[in-house]
Short mmCIF file of C-alpha atoms in Angstrom, two decimals:
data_model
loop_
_atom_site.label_atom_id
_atom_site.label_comp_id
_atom_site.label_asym_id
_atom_site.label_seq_id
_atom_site.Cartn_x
_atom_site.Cartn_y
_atom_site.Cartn_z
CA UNK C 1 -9.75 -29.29 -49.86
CA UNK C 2 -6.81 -31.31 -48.17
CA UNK C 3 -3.11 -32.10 -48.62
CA UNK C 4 -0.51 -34.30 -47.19
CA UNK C 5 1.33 -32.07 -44.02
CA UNK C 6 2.91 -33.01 -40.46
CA UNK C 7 2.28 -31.89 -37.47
CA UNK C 8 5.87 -30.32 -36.18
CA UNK C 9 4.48 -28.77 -32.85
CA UNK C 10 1.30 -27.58 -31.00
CA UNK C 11 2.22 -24.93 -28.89
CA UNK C 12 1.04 -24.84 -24.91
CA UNK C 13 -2.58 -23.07 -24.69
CA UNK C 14 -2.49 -19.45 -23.67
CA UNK C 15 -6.02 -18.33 -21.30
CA UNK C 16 -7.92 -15.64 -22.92
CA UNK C 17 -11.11 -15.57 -21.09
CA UNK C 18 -12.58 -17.39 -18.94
CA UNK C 19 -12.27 -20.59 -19.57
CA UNK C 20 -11.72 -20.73 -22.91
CA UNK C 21 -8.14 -21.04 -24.34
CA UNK C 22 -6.35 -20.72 -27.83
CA UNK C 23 -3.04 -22.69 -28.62
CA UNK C 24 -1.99 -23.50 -31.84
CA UNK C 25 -1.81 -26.15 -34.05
CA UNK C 26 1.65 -26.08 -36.60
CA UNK C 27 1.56 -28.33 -39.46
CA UNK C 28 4.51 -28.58 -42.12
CA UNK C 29 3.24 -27.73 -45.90
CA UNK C 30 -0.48 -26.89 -46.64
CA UNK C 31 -2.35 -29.25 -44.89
CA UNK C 32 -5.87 -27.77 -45.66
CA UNK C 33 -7.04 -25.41 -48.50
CA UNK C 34 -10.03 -23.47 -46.88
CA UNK C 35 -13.15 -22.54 -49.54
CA UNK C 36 -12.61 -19.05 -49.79
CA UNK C 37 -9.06 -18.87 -50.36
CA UNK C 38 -9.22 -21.56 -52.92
CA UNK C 39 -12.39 -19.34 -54.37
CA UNK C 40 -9.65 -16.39 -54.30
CA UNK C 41 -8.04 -18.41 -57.00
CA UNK C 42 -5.22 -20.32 -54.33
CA UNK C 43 -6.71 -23.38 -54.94
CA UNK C 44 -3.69 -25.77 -55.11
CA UNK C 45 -0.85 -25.80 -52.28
CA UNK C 46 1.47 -25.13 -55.36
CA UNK C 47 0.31 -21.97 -55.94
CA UNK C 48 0.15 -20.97 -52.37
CA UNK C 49 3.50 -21.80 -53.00
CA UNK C 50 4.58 -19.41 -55.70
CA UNK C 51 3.09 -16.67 -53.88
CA UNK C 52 4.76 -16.80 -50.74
CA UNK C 53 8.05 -18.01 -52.28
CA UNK C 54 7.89 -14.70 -55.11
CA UNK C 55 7.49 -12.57 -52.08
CA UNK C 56 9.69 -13.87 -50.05
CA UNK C 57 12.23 -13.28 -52.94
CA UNK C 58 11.07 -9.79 -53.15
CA UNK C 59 12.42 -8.98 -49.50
CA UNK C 60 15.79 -10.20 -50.66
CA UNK C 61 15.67 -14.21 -49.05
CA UNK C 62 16.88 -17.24 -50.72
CA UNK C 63 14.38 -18.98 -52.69
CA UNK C 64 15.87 -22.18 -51.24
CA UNK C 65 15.69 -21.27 -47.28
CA UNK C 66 12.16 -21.40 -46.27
CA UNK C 67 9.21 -23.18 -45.24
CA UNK C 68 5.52 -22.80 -45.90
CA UNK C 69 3.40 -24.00 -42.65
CA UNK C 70 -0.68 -24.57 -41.90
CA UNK C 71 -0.99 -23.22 -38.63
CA UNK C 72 -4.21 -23.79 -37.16
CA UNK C 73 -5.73 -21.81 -34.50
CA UNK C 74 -7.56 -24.40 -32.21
CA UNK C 75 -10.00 -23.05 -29.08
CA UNK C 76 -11.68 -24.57 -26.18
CA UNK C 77 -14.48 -23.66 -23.94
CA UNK C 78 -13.70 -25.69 -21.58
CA UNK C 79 -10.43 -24.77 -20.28
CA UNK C 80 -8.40 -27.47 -22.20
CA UNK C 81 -10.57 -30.36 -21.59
CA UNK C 82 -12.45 -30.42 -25.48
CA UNK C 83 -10.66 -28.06 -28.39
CA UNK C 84 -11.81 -27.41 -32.15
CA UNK C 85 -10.62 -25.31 -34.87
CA UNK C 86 -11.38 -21.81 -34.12
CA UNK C 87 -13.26 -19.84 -36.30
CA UNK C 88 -12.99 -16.04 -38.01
CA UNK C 89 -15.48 -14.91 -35.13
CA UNK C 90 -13.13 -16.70 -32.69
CA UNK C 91 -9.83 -15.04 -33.61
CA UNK C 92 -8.56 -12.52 -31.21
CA UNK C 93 -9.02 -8.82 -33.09
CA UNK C 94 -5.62 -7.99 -31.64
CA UNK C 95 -3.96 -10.66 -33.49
CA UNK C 96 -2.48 -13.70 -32.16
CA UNK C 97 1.35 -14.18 -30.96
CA UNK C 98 2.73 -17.56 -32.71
CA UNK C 99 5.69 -19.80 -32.25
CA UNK C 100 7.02 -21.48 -35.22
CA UNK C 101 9.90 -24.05 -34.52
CA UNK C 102 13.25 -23.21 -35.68
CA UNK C 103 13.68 -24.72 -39.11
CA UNK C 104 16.21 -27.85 -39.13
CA UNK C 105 19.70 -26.52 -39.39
CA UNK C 106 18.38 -23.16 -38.03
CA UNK C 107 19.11 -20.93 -34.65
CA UNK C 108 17.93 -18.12 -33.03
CA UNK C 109 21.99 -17.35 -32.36
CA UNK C 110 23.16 -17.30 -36.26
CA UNK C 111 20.04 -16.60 -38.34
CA UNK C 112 17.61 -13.50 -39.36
CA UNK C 113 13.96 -14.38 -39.82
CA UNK C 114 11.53 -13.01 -42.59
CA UNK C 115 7.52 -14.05 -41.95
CA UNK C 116 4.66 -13.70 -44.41
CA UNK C 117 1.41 -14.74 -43.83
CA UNK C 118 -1.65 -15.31 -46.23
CA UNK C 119 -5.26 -14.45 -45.19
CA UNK C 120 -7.63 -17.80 -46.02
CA UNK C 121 -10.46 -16.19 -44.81
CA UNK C 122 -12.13 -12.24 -45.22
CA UNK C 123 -11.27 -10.71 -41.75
CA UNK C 124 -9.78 -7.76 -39.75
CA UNK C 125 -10.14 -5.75 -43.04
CA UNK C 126 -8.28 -8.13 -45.45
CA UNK C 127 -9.49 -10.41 -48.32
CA UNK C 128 -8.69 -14.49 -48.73
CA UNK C 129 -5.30 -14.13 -50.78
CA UNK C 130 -4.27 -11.07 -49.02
CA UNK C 131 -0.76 -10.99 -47.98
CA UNK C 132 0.75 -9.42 -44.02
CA UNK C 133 4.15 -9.40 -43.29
CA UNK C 134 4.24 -9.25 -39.35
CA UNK C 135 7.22 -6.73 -38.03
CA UNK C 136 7.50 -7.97 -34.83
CA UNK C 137 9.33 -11.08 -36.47
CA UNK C 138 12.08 -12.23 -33.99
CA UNK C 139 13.92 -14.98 -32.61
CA UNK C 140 12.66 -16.63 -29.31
CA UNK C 141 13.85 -19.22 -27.00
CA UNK C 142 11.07 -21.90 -28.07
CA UNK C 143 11.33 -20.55 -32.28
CA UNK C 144 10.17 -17.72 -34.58
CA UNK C 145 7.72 -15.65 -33.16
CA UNK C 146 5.63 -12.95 -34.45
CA UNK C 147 1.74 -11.49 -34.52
CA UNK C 148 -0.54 -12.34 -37.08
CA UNK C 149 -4.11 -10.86 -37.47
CA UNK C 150 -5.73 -13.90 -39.58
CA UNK C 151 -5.52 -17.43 -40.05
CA UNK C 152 -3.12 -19.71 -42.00
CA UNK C 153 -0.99 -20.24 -44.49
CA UNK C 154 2.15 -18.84 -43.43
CA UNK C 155 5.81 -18.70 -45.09
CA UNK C 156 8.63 -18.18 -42.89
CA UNK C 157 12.35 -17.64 -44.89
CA UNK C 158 15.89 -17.33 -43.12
CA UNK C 159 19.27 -16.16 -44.12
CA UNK C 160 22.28 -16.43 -41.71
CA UNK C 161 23.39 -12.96 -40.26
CA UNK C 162 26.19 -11.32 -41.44
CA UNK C 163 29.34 -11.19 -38.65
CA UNK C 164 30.15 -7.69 -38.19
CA UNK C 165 33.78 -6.73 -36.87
CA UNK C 166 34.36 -4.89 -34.14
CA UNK C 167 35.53 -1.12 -34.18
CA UNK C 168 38.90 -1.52 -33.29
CA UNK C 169 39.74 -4.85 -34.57
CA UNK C 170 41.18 -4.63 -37.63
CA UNK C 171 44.24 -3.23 -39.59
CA UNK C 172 44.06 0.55 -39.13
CA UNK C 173 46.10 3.22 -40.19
CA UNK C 174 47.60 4.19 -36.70
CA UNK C 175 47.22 7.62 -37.99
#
């Protein structure tokens, strides 16, 4: 199955072995809807959708302030030269570190980042449909970055930090 997405950002190949290589491949939206996620009964990017966005409402996020992305692992054998999708077997069993661009209208200086990710495919103990939330969610010099143990979709949601006074500065008592 396949939707309408856009690429927003590939990021630079990381060595793993060898010579073969991971990077990533970011696309905006659900760009593909892989067989056993749709068999899982997430067969439309609409209610891919849903679930992300009623879970990202759960952790206390806007409903309005986030973005759903297909990020695509992609792996060569040949340091760089040829690259395809990589596969379940191909995915690192420590998980792989992604960078998401910053959302328009976002920053790493003013904003808090919440990441969810959905499994497509069975793997690393989880079933297509299953949900993560990484925890090592923060805010990087090139975008969002986190670890996730699986392959696409993934929901990322923002809220702009609160401004906390300093202790000091303020109207106290004197006392």
């Amino acid at each position: 199955l396949s939707t309408d997405g856009v690429i927003v950002g590939t990021k630079a190949p990381g060595e793993t072995e060898g010579n073969t290589m991971i990077k990533q491949e970011v696309h905006e939206g659900i760009t593909e809807i892989p067989q056993p996620l749709a068999e899982a009964g997430f067969d439309t990017a609409e209610k891919i959708s849903q679930e992300m966005k009623e879970l990202i409402l759960e952790h206390g996020y806007d409903g309005e302030d986030w973005a759903l992305y297909d990020v695509k692992p992609m792996i060569s054998y040949t340091g760089g030269v040829d690259w395809e999708s990589a596969t379940v077997e191909d995915f690192p069993k420590e998980g792989l570190l992604i960078t998401l661009p910053y959302p328009q209208g976002t920053s790493k200086e003013r904003y808090t980042f919440f990441a969810a990710h959905m499994f497509s495919h069975e793997m690393n103990g989880f079933q297509p449909g299953d949900i993560e939330i990484p925890k090592d969610v923060k805010a990087g010099e090139e975008g969002i970055q986190f670890t996730v143990y699986g392959l696409s979709p993934i929901a990322v949601a923002w809220k702009e930090t609160e401004e906390v006074s300093e202790p000091g500065n303020g109207a106290g008592n004197g006392g």
